[in-house]
CSV table of C-alpha atoms in Angstrom, one decimal:
chain,number,residue,atom,x,y,z
A,26,MET,CA,25.8,-19.5,-11.3
A,27,ALA,CA,25.4,-21.4,-14.5
A,28,GLU,CA,27.0,-24.5,-12.9
A,29,LEU,CA,24.3,-24.7,-10.3
A,30,ALA,CA,21.7,-23.9,-12.8
A,31,ALA,CA,22.7,-27.0,-14.7
A,32,ILE,CA,22.1,-29.1,-11.6
A,33,ALA,CA,18.7,-27.3,-11.0
A,34,LEU,CA,17.7,-28.1,-14.6
A,35,ALA,CA,18.6,-31.7,-14.1
A,36,GLY,CA,16.5,-31.8,-11.0
A,37,ASN,CA,13.4,-30.4,-12.7
A,38,ILE,CA,13.8,-32.9,-15.6
A,39,LEU,CA,14.0,-35.9,-13.2
A,40,GLN,CA,10.9,-34.7,-11.4
A,41,PHE,CA,9.0,-34.3,-14.6
A,42,LEU,CA,10.0,-37.8,-15.8
A,43,GLU,CA,9.1,-39.4,-12.5
A,44,VAL,CA,5.7,-37.7,-12.5
A,45,GLY,CA,5.1,-38.6,-16.1
A,46,ILE,CA,6.0,-42.3,-15.5
A,47,LYS,CA,3.6,-42.3,-12.5
A,48,LEU,CA,0.8,-40.8,-14.6
A,49,THR,CA,1.2,-43.3,-17.5
A,50,ARG,CA,1.2,-46.3,-15.0
A,51,THR,CA,-1.8,-44.9,-13.2
A,52,ALA,CA,-3.6,-44.5,-16.5
A,53,THR,CA,-2.9,-48.2,-17.3
A,54,ARG,CA,-4.4,-49.3,-14.1
A,55,ALA,CA,-7.5,-47.1,-14.8
A,56,TYR,CA,-7.9,-48.8,-18.2
A,57,GLN,CA,-8.0,-52.2,-16.5
A,58,SER,CA,-10.4,-51.1,-13.8
A,59,THR,CA,-14.2,-51.1,-14.0
A,60,ASP,CA,-14.7,-49.1,-10.7
A,61,GLY,CA,-13.0,-46.1,-9.0
A,62,PHE,CA,-13.1,-44.3,-12.3
A,63,ILE,CA,-13.9,-40.8,-11.0
A,64,LYS,CA,-11.2,-41.1,-8.3
A,65,GLU,CA,-8.6,-41.9,-10.9
A,66,ASP,CA,-9.8,-38.9,-12.8
A,67,ARG,CA,-9.2,-36.7,-9.8
A,68,ASP,CA,-5.7,-38.1,-9.4
A,69,PHE,CA,-5.1,-37.5,-13.1
A,70,LEU,CA,-6.2,-33.8,-12.7
A,71,ALA,CA,-3.9,-33.2,-9.7
A,72,ASP,CA,-0.9,-34.9,-11.4
A,73,THR,CA,-1.5,-33.2,-14.7
A,74,GLU,CA,-1.2,-29.8,-13.0
A,75,ARG,CA,2.0,-30.9,-11.4
A,76,SER,CA,3.4,-32.1,-14.7
A,77,ARG,CA,2.4,-28.7,-16.3
A,78,LYS,CA,4.3,-26.8,-13.6
A,79,LEU,CA,7.4,-29.0,-14.0
A,80,ALA,CA,7.3,-28.5,-17.7
A,81,CYS,CA,7.2,-24.8,-17.2
A,82,LEU,CA,10.2,-25.0,-14.8
A,83,ILE,CA,12.1,-26.9,-17.5
A,84,GLN,CA,11.4,-24.2,-20.0
A,85,GLN,CA,12.3,-21.5,-17.5
A,86,ASN,CA,15.7,-23.2,-16.8
A,87,GLN,CA,16.8,-22.8,-20.4
A,88,TRP,CA,19.8,-20.5,-20.7
A,89,THR,CA,21.6,-18.5,-23.3
A,90,PRO,CA,24.3,-20.0,-25.5
A,91,GLU,CA,26.9,-18.0,-23.5
A,92,GLU,CA,25.7,-19.6,-20.2
A,93,HIS,CA,25.6,-23.0,-21.9
A,94,TYR,CA,29.2,-22.6,-22.9
A,95,GLU,CA,30.2,-21.1,-19.6
A,96,SER,CA,28.8,-24.1,-17.7
A,97,ARG,CA,30.3,-26.6,-20.2
A,98,LEU,CA,27.0,-28.5,-20.0
A,99,ASP,CA,26.9,-31.8,-21.9
A,100,ASP,CA,24.7,-31.6,-25.0
A,101,SER,CA,22.9,-34.8,-23.8
A,102,LEU,CA,21.4,-32.9,-20.9
A,103,MET,CA,20.2,-30.1,-23.1
A,104,GLU,CA,18.8,-32.6,-25.6
A,105,THR,CA,16.9,-34.3,-22.8
A,106,ALA,CA,15.5,-31.0,-21.7
A,107,ASN,CA,14.2,-30.3,-25.2
A,108,ILE,CA,12.7,-33.8,-25.4
A,109,CYS,CA,10.9,-33.3,-22.1
A,110,GLU,CA,9.4,-30.1,-23.5
A,111,ALA,CA,7.8,-32.2,-26.3
A,112,TYR,CA,6.8,-34.9,-23.9
A,113,ALA,CA,5.1,-32.3,-21.6
A,114,SER,CA,2.9,-31.1,-24.4
A,115,GLU,CA,2.1,-34.7,-25.5
A,116,LEU,CA,1.3,-35.8,-21.9
A,117,VAL,CA,-0.9,-32.9,-21.0
A,118,THR,CA,-2.8,-33.2,-24.3
A,119,LEU,CA,-3.3,-36.9,-23.7
A,120,LEU,CA,-4.4,-36.6,-20.1
A,121,ASP,CA,-6.8,-33.7,-20.9
A,122,SER,CA,-8.5,-35.8,-23.5
A,123,MET,CA,-9.1,-38.6,-21.0
A,124,ARG,CA,-10.7,-36.9,-18.0
A,125,LEU,CA,-14.3,-36.0,-17.2
A,126,LYS,CA,-15.4,-32.5,-18.0
A,127,SER,CA,-17.7,-30.5,-15.7
A,128,GLY,CA,-21.3,-30.3,-16.7
A,129,GLY,CA,-23.2,-32.5,-19.2
A,130,PHE,CA,-24.3,-36.1,-18.7
A,131,ARG,CA,-21.5,-37.6,-16.6
A,132,GLY,CA,-22.8,-41.1,-17.4
A,133,LEU,CA,-22.5,-40.7,-21.1
A,134,GLN,CA,-19.1,-38.9,-20.6
A,135,SER,CA,-17.8,-41.8,-18.6
A,136,ILE,CA,-18.7,-44.3,-21.3
A,137,LYS,CA,-17.2,-42.1,-24.0
A,138,ILE,CA,-14.0,-41.5,-22.0
A,139,SER,CA,-13.7,-45.2,-21.2
A,140,MET,CA,-13.8,-46.2,-24.8
A,141,LEU,CA,-11.3,-43.4,-25.6
A,142,ARG,CA,-8.9,-44.8,-23.0
A,143,GLN,CA,-9.1,-48.3,-24.4
A,144,PHE,CA,-8.4,-46.8,-27.8
A,145,LYS,CA,-5.4,-44.8,-26.6
A,146,ALA,CA,-3.9,-47.5,-24.3
A,147,ARG,CA,-1.0,-48.1,-26.7
A,148,ASP,CA,-0.2,-44.4,-26.8
A,149,VAL,CA,0.0,-44.3,-23.0
A,150,ARG,CA,2.3,-47.3,-22.9
A,151,ASN,CA,4.5,-45.9,-25.6
A,152,LEU,CA,4.8,-42.6,-23.8
A,153,GLU,CA,5.8,-44.5,-20.6
A,154,VAL,CA,8.6,-46.3,-22.4
A,155,LYS,CA,9.9,-43.1,-23.9
A,156,MET,CA,9.9,-41.4,-20.5
A,157,ILE,CA,11.8,-44.2,-18.9
A,158,ALA,CA,14.4,-44.1,-21.7
A,159,ALA,CA,14.7,-40.3,-21.2
A,160,ARG,CA,15.2,-40.8,-17.5
A,161,ASP,CA,17.9,-43.4,-18.1
A,162,ASN,CA,19.6,-41.1,-20.7
A,163,LEU,CA,19.5,-38.2,-18.2
A,164,MET,CA,21.2,-40.3,-15.5
A,165,LEU,CA,23.9,-41.3,-18.0
A,166,ALA,CA,24.4,-37.7,-19.1
A,167,LEU,CA,24.7,-36.6,-15.4
A,168,ILE,CA,27.3,-39.3,-14.7
A,169,SER,CA,29.4,-38.5,-17.8
A,170,THR,CA,29.6,-34.8,-17.0
A,171,SER,CA,29.6,-35.0,-13.2
A,172,TYR,CA,33.3,-34.4,-12.8
A,173,VAL,CA,33.3,-31.2,-14.9
A,174,GLN,CA,30.1,-29.9,-13.3
A,175,GLN,CA,31.4,-30.6,-9.8
A,176,SER,CA,34.6,-28.8,-10.4
A,177,SER,CA,32.9,-25.8,-11.9
A,178,ALA,CA,30.2,-25.6,-9.3
A,179,LEU,CA,32.6,-26.0,-6.4
A,180,SER,CA,34.9,-23.3,-7.9
A,181,ALA,CA,31.9,-21.0,-8.0
A,182,ILE,CA,30.8,-21.7,-4.5
A,183,ARG,CA,34.4,-21.3,-3.1
A,184,GLN,CA,34.7,-18.0,-4.9
A,185,LEU,CA,31.5,-16.8,-3.2
A,186,LYS,CA,32.9,-17.9,0.2
A,187,GLN,CA,36.0,-15.8,-0.4
A,188,GLN,CA,33.8,-12.8,-1.4
A,189,GLY,CA,31.7,-13.4,1.7
A,190,ALA,CA,34.8,-13.3,3.9
A,191,VAL,CA,35.9,-10.0,2.4
A,192,LEU,CA,32.4,-8.5,2.7
A,193,GLU,CA,31.9,-10.0,6.2
A,194,ALA,CA,28.7,-11.5,4.9
A,195,ASN,CA,27.0,-14.1,7.1
A,196,THR,CA,26.8,-16.7,4.3
A,197,THR,CA,29.5,-19.2,5.1
A,198,SER,CA,27.4,-22.0,6.6
A,199,LYS,CA,24.9,-21.8,3.8
A,200,LEU,CA,27.6,-22.0,1.1
A,201,GLU,CA,29.3,-24.9,3.0
A,202,SER,CA,26.0,-26.9,2.9
A,203,ILE,CA,25.9,-26.4,-0.9
A,204,GLU,CA,29.5,-27.3,-1.2
A,205,ASN,CA,29.1,-30.6,0.7
A,206,LEU,CA,26.1,-31.6,-1.4
A,207,ILE,CA,27.9,-30.9,-4.7
A,208,GLN,CA,30.8,-33.1,-3.6
A,209,GLY,CA,28.3,-35.9,-3.0
A,210,VAL,CA,26.6,-35.8,-6.4
A,211,ALA,CA,29.1,-38.0,-8.1
A,212,SER,CA,28.7,-40.9,-5.6
A,213,ILE,CA,24.9,-41.1,-5.7
A,214,ASP,CA,22.9,-43.7,-7.6
A,215,SER,CA,19.8,-43.3,-9.7
A,216,ASP,CA,17.5,-44.0,-6.7
A,217,GLY,CA,18.9,-41.1,-4.7
A,218,ALA,CA,19.5,-38.7,-7.6
A,219,THR,CA,16.1,-37.1,-7.7
A,220,THR,CA,16.2,-36.4,-3.9
A,221,MET,CA,19.7,-35.1,-3.9
A,222,ILE,CA,19.4,-32.9,-7.0
A,223,THR,CA,16.0,-31.5,-5.9
A,224,HIS,CA,17.8,-30.5,-2.7
A,225,LEU,CA,20.6,-29.0,-4.7
A,226,ASP,CA,17.9,-27.1,-6.8
A,227,ASN,CA,16.7,-25.4,-3.7
A,228,LEU,CA,20.2,-24.6,-2.5
A,229,ALA,CA,21.1,-23.3,-6.0
A,230,THR,CA,18.4,-20.7,-5.5
A,231,GLU,CA,19.9,-19.8,-2.2
A,232,ALA,CA,23.3,-19.6,-3.9
A,233,LYS,CA,21.9,-17.1,-6.4
A,234,GLN,CA,20.5,-15.1,-3.5
A,235,VAL,CA,24.0,-15.1,-1.8
A,236,LYS,CA,25.6,-13.9,-5.0
A,237,ARG,CA,23.0,-11.1,-5.2
A,238,GLN,CA,23.6,-10.2,-1.6
A,239,HIS,CA,27.4,-10.0,-2.2
A,240,LYS,CA,26.7,-7.7,-5.2
A,241,LEU,CA,24.6,-5.4,-3.1
A,242,LEU,CA,27.1,-5.3,-0.3
A,243,LYS,CA,29.9,-4.3,-2.7
A,244,THR,CA,27.9,-1.3,-3.8
A,245,LEU,CA,27.4,-0.2,-0.2
A,246,ARG,CA,30.9,-0.8,1.2
A,247,PHE,CA,33.5,1.9,0.9
A,248,PRO,CA,37.2,1.8,1.8
A,249,THR,CA,37.1,3.6,5.1
A,250,ILE,CA,33.8,2.0,6.3
A,251,ARG,CA,35.5,0.6,9.5
A,252,GLN,CA,38.4,2.9,9.8
A,253,ARG,CA,37.0,5.2,12.5
A,254,HIS,CA,35.6,2.3,14.5
A,255,SER,CA,39.0,0.6,14.5
A,256,ALA,CA,40.8,3.8,15.5
A,257,ILE,CA,38.8,4.4,18.6
A,258,MET,CA,40.7,3.4,21.8
A,259,GLU,CA,39.5,0.3,23.5
A,260,HIS,CA,37.9,0.9,26.9
A,261,HIS,CA,40.0,0.2,30.0
A,262,LYS,CA,38.9,-3.1,31.6
A,263,ALA,CA,37.7,-1.4,34.8
A,264,THR,CA,35.6,1.2,33.0
A,265,PHE,CA,31.9,1.6,31.8
A,266,GLN,CA,30.6,-1.6,33.5
A,267,TRP,CA,28.3,0.6,35.6
A,268,ILE,CA,26.2,1.7,32.6
A,269,PHE,CA,24.2,-1.6,32.5
A,270,THR,CA,23.2,-1.6,36.1
A,271,SER,CA,23.1,2.1,37.1
A,272,THR,CA,19.6,3.3,38.0
A,273,GLU,CA,20.8,6.8,37.5
A,274,THR,CA,21.4,6.4,33.8
A,275,GLY,CA,18.6,3.9,33.0
A,276,PHE,CA,20.5,2.6,30.0
A,277,GLY,CA,19.9,-1.1,30.9
A,278,GLU,CA,16.2,-0.4,31.2
A,279,TRP,CA,16.1,1.4,27.9
A,280,LEU,CA,17.8,-1.5,26.2
A,281,GLU,CA,15.2,-3.9,27.6
A,282,SER,CA,12.0,-1.9,27.3
A,283,GLY,CA,12.6,1.6,26.1
A,284,GLY,CA,12.2,3.1,22.7
A,285,GLY,CA,13.2,6.1,20.6
A,286,PHE,CA,16.4,7.8,21.4
A,287,PHE,CA,19.0,7.4,24.2
A,288,TRP,CA,21.3,10.5,24.2
A,289,VAL,CA,24.9,10.2,25.4
A,290,LYS,CA,26.2,13.7,25.8
A,291,GLY,CA,29.6,14.8,27.0
A,292,LYS,CA,32.5,17.2,26.6
A,293,ALA,CA,35.1,16.8,24.0
A,294,GLY,CA,37.5,14.1,25.1
A,295,SER,CA,35.2,12.7,27.7
A,296,GLY,CA,35.2,9.2,26.1
A,297,LYS,CA,31.9,9.2,24.2
A,298,SER,CA,33.3,7.3,21.2
A,299,THR,CA,35.0,4.8,23.5
A,300,LEU,CA,31.7,4.3,25.4
A,301,MET,CA,29.7,3.9,22.1
A,302,LYS,CA,32.1,1.3,20.8
A,303,PHE,CA,31.9,-0.5,24.1
A,304,LEU,CA,28.1,-0.5,24.0
A,305,ALA,CA,27.8,-1.4,20.3
A,306,THR,CA,29.9,-4.6,20.8
A,307,HIS,CA,29.3,-5.7,24.4
A,308,VAL,CA,27.5,-9.0,24.9
A,309,GLU,CA,25.4,-7.5,27.7
A,310,THR,CA,23.9,-5.2,25.1
A,311,GLU,CA,22.9,-8.1,23.0
A,312,ILE,CA,21.4,-10.0,25.9
A,313,ARG,CA,19.2,-7.1,27.0
A,314,LEU,CA,18.1,-6.3,23.5
A,315,LYS,CA,16.8,-9.9,23.2
A,316,THR,CA,14.4,-9.1,26.0
A,317,TRP,CA,13.2,-6.1,24.1
A,318,GLY,CA,12.8,-8.2,20.9
A,319,LYS,CA,10.5,-10.7,22.6
A,320,GLY,CA,11.6,-13.6,20.4
A,321,GLN,CA,12.1,-11.6,17.2
A,322,LYS,CA,15.5,-11.1,15.6
A,323,VAL,CA,17.3,-8.0,16.8
A,324,ILE,CA,19.8,-6.5,14.5
A,325,THR,CA,22.4,-4.0,15.7
A,326,ALA,CA,24.5,-1.6,13.6
A,327,SER,CA,26.8,1.3,14.3
A,328,HIS,CA,28.3,4.3,12.7
A,329,PHE,CA,31.0,6.7,14.0
A,330,PHE,CA,31.2,10.2,12.5
A,331,TRP,CA,34.7,11.7,12.2
A,332,ASN,CA,35.2,15.3,11.1
A,333,ALA,CA,38.9,14.6,10.6
A,334,GLY,CA,38.2,11.8,8.2
A,335,THR,CA,37.1,11.4,4.6
A,336,PRO,CA,33.9,12.9,3.2
A,337,MET,CA,32.2,9.5,3.6
A,338,GLN,CA,33.1,9.5,7.3
A,339,LYS,CA,31.3,12.8,8.0
A,340,SER,CA,28.3,12.8,5.7
A,341,LEU,CA,24.8,11.3,5.4
A,342,THR,CA,26.0,9.2,2.5
A,343,GLY,CA,28.5,7.5,4.8
A,344,LEU,CA,25.9,7.0,7.5
A,345,PHE,CA,23.3,5.5,5.2
A,346,GLN,CA,25.7,3.1,3.4
A,347,THR,CA,27.3,2.0,6.7
A,348,ILE,CA,24.0,1.2,8.4
A,349,LEU,CA,22.5,-0.5,5.3
A,350,TYR,CA,25.7,-2.5,4.7
A,351,GLN,CA,25.6,-3.9,8.2
A,352,VAL,CA,21.9,-4.6,8.1
A,353,VAL,CA,22.0,-6.4,4.7
A,354,LYS,CA,25.1,-8.3,5.8
A,355,VAL,CA,23.1,-10.2,8.5
A,356,CYS,CA,19.6,-9.9,7.0
A,357,PRO,CA,19.5,-11.0,3.4
A,358,GLU,CA,15.7,-10.9,3.4
A,359,LEU,CA,16.0,-7.1,3.1
A,360,ILE,CA,17.8,-7.3,-0.3
A,361,ASP,CA,14.7,-6.8,-2.4
A,362,MET,CA,13.5,-3.9,-0.2
A,363,VAL,CA,16.9,-2.1,-0.6
A,364,ILE,CA,17.2,-2.7,-4.3
A,365,GLU,CA,13.6,-1.5,-4.9
A,366,CYS,CA,14.7,1.9,-3.8
A,367,ARG,CA,16.8,2.3,-6.9
A,368,LYS,CA,15.5,4.9,-9.4
A,369,ASP,CA,16.2,2.6,-12.2
A,370,PRO,CA,14.6,-0.8,-11.5
A,371,SER,CA,16.2,-2.3,-14.6
A,372,ASP,CA,19.6,-1.8,-13.1
A,373,LEU,CA,19.6,-5.4,-11.7
A,374,MET,CA,23.4,-5.6,-11.7
A,375,LEU,CA,23.7,-2.4,-9.6
A,376,VAL,CA,26.1,-0.9,-12.1
A,377,GLU,CA,25.2,2.7,-11.3
A,378,PRO,CA,26.4,4.1,-7.9
A,379,TRP,CA,23.8,5.0,-5.2
A,380,ASP,CA,22.7,8.6,-4.9
A,381,ASP,CA,21.6,10.2,-1.6
A,382,ASP,CA,17.9,10.1,-2.4
A,383,GLU,CA,18.0,6.4,-3.0
A,384,LEU,CA,19.9,5.7,0.1
A,385,ARG,CA,17.7,8.0,2.2
A,386,ILE,CA,14.6,6.1,1.0
A,387,ALA,CA,16.1,2.7,1.8
A,388,PHE,CA,17.4,3.9,5.2
A,389,GLN,CA,14.0,5.3,6.2
A,390,ARG,CA,12.1,2.3,4.8
A,391,LEU,CA,13.6,0.3,7.6
A,392,SER,CA,10.9,2.0,9.8
A,393,SER,CA,8.0,0.4,7.9
A,394,LEU,CA,9.0,-3.3,7.8
A,395,GLU,CA,5.8,-4.4,9.6
A,396,SER,CA,5.7,-7.7,7.6
A,397,LEU,CA,9.1,-8.9,8.9
A,398,PRO,CA,9.7,-10.0,12.5
A,399,LEU,CA,12.7,-7.7,13.0
A,400,HIS,CA,13.9,-5.2,15.5
A,401,PHE,CA,16.8,-2.8,15.1
A,402,CYS,CA,19.1,-0.9,17.5
A,403,PHE,CA,21.5,1.6,16.0
A,404,PHE,CA,24.5,3.2,17.7
A,405,ILE,CA,25.5,6.5,16.0
A,406,ASP,CA,28.4,8.3,17.5
A,407,GLY,CA,29.6,11.9,17.1
A,408,LEU,CA,26.6,13.7,15.7
A,409,ASP,CA,28.5,16.9,16.3
A,410,GLU,CA,31.3,15.6,13.9
A,411,TYR,CA,28.8,15.5,11.0
A,412,THR,CA,29.8,18.2,8.4
A,413,ALA,CA,27.8,17.1,5.3
A,414,GLY,CA,31.1,15.8,3.9
A,415,LYS,CA,32.5,19.3,3.8
A,416,GLN,CA,35.6,20.8,5.5
A,417,ARG,CA,33.5,23.2,7.6
A,418,TYR,CA,29.8,22.9,8.5
A,419,THR,CA,27.6,25.9,9.0
A,420,GLY,CA,24.2,24.2,9.1
A,421,THR,CA,21.7,23.3,11.9
A,422,PHE,CA,22.1,19.5,11.7
A,423,GLU,CA,18.4,19.3,10.6
A,424,GLU,CA,19.2,17.2,7.5
A,425,LEU,CA,21.0,14.7,9.8
A,426,LEU,CA,18.3,14.6,12.5
A,427,ALA,CA,15.3,14.3,10.2
A,428,PRO,CA,16.0,10.7,8.9
A,429,LEU,CA,16.9,9.7,12.5
A,430,ARG,CA,13.5,10.9,13.7
A,431,VAL,CA,11.8,8.8,11.1
A,432,LEU,CA,13.5,5.6,12.4
A,433,ALA,CA,13.0,6.5,16.0
A,434,SER,CA,9.2,6.8,15.4
A,435,SER,CA,9.0,3.1,14.7
A,436,PRO,CA,8.3,0.8,17.7
A,437,SER,CA,10.7,-1.7,16.2
A,438,ILE,CA,13.7,0.7,16.0
A,439,LYS,CA,15.7,2.5,18.7
A,440,LEU,CA,18.8,4.6,18.5
A,441,CYS,CA,21.6,5.4,20.9
A,442,VAL,CA,23.3,8.6,19.8
A,443,SER,CA,26.2,10.6,21.2
A,444,SER,CA,27.3,14.2,20.8
A,445,ARG,CA,28.6,17.2,22.6
A,446,PRO,CA,25.9,19.2,24.4
A,447,TRP,CA,25.5,21.7,21.5
A,448,ASN,CA,22.3,23.7,21.2
A,449,SER,CA,20.9,21.8,18.2
A,450,PHE,CA,21.2,18.5,20.0
A,451,ASP,CA,20.1,19.9,23.4
A,452,LYS,CA,17.0,21.2,21.6
A,453,GLU,CA,16.3,17.8,20.0
A,454,PHE,CA,17.2,15.5,22.9
A,455,GLY,CA,17.4,17.6,26.0
A,456,ARG,CA,13.8,16.7,27.2
A,457,LEU,CA,14.2,13.0,26.7
A,458,GLU,CA,13.7,10.6,29.5
A,459,TRP,CA,16.7,8.6,28.4
A,460,LYS,CA,20.0,10.5,28.5
A,461,LEU,CA,23.2,10.8,30.5
A,462,GLN,CA,26.0,13.4,30.9
A,463,LEU,CA,29.1,11.2,30.6
A,464,GLU,CA,31.7,13.3,32.6
A,465,ASP,CA,29.4,13.3,35.6
A,466,LEU,CA,29.6,9.5,35.8
A,467,THR,CA,33.2,8.5,35.0
A,468,ARG,CA,35.0,9.8,38.1
A,469,GLU,CA,35.5,6.2,39.5
A,470,ASP,CA,36.5,5.0,36.1
A,471,ILE,CA,39.2,7.7,35.9
A,472,ARG,CA,40.4,6.9,39.4
A,473,SER,CA,40.7,3.2,38.5
A,474,TYR,CA,42.6,4.0,35.3
A,475,VAL,CA,45.0,6.5,37.0
A,476,THR,CA,45.7,4.1,39.9
A,477,GLU,CA,46.5,1.2,37.6
A,478,GLN,CA,48.6,3.2,35.1
A,479,LEU,CA,50.7,4.9,37.8
A,480,GLY,CA,50.9,1.8,39.9
A,481,ALA,CA,52.5,0.0,37.0
A,482,ASN,CA,55.1,2.7,36.4
A,483,GLN,CA,58.3,1.8,38.1
A,484,LYS,CA,59.8,5.3,38.1
A,485,PHE,CA,56.6,6.7,39.7
A,486,GLN,CA,56.8,4.0,42.4
A,487,GLU,CA,60.4,4.9,43.2
A,488,LEU,CA,59.5,8.6,43.4
A,489,SER,CA,56.5,7.8,45.7
A,490,ASN,CA,58.8,5.9,48.1
A,491,ASN,CA,61.0,8.9,48.4
A,492,ASN,CA,58.3,11.6,48.5
A,493,LEU,CA,55.1,11.1,50.3
A,494,GLN,CA,53.4,14.0,48.5
A,495,CYS,CA,53.5,11.9,45.3
A,496,SER,CA,50.7,9.8,46.8
A,497,GLU,CA,48.4,12.8,46.2
A,498,ILE,CA,49.1,12.9,42.5
A,499,PRO,CA,46.5,10.3,41.4
A,500,GLU,CA,43.7,12.1,43.2
A,501,THR,CA,44.9,15.4,41.9
A,502,ILE,CA,44.6,14.1,38.3
A,503,VAL,CA,41.1,12.8,39.0
A,504,GLN,CA,39.9,16.2,40.4
A,505,ARG,CA,41.5,18.2,37.6
A,506,ALA,CA,40.3,16.0,34.8
A,507,GLN,CA,36.7,17.1,35.2
A,508,GLY,CA,35.6,14.0,33.3
A,509,VAL,CA,37.9,14.5,30.3
A,510,PHE,CA,39.4,11.0,29.7
A,511,LEU,CA,41.6,12.2,26.9
A,512,TRP,CA,43.4,14.6,29.2
A,513,VAL,CA,43.9,11.8,31.8
A,514,PHE,CA,45.4,9.6,29.1
A,515,LEU,CA,47.9,12.2,28.1
A,516,VAL,CA,48.9,13.1,31.6
A,517,THR,CA,49.5,9.5,32.7
A,518,GLU,CA,51.4,8.7,29.5
């Protein structure tokens, strides 16, 4: 973001020059005053520190020749930055020589300093004139290069917006704020320049963070990250509404006040994935989780294992990257935490791909974010479809359950998981307070679905009018389904 760095540098230079001019004028008033001498010294001390810091910022904002060329920054601006570096040293040396030191005879020091100030009054006035000239030159340089800088900066911001749309990053409003300010730079006068560019300086820092966020998201995203979620059938409009209010399942209560795991178990084809997609995206889930969060930000994320899919769709690597991707997408304050889990801290550009150990550490570290006001609720579907990325799995699912246990141990994290009622999962979740057997609860959903589907079928209606026994078909389907929604779908089709 060299274009925005140029604006940031200009902001620091303007701040430095304004402080320097203020200091020299304050010094002049002190020379002419016979009282309030110590108060002026205290003001000098505070402003000197500020000028030191601004001088450091100017030095830190120097960039390489490649970046200079890339930003097409006018040489006048770079020259002003170098001049300010020299002025910083001159100003700090001058002010340090004209303030009271701690200890010693303050009366004698005051007389000595007073005489020194009279002697150096011309130096102070000359420095003020030079700083005013530098400020005016800076404004002229900014005006002369404003069009090029605006175009470059706007192009960079718009490119970030396009990346954000592809990565589904929650950064659009922030980038639009920066874009609007950049468009206004050319029309400001010298009086408003410092305020505007200082604001842009802060936003430029945010833009760099956005670019860093996009870079991290690219390393976590994989081509099939949403394929399984998109392939799952949408719920029928009359189904699953009961889950939020049913005292039998307790799911609504778990969302609002429960913790740890909630286990959705069911036969193959009973609609577990459809239910999990429904829960992960329903507004009622969000509303009830806000009660649990007690004013803190609640982040939801989901992953859907699929044993018929790619290795990433049935492995821990896919789980880790999917959850971390969704979390970082809406919570950029976690960027540093995730990047710190890299084995090579010097890989700031994230060139090397993630390995499973790095991902596991980052995934499990979500459970120890006590310093951040965050709560997490994760929906993980199809634990039984996990195969460690292989064609056939012969393990005990322990490597899958272990990192989930770590998360569930945190009071700020809860997980809703689904699976078939296999031994490994029954052993892990069977004694939980929070669980449901899906096929025991969907009879009315199936009845509503069958009635609507057959009722909308003209041929079935004609057959029913001629044969009264046809009216028994819907109930027969409900009884024989035994909670297997997939069978019902195939029969009605």
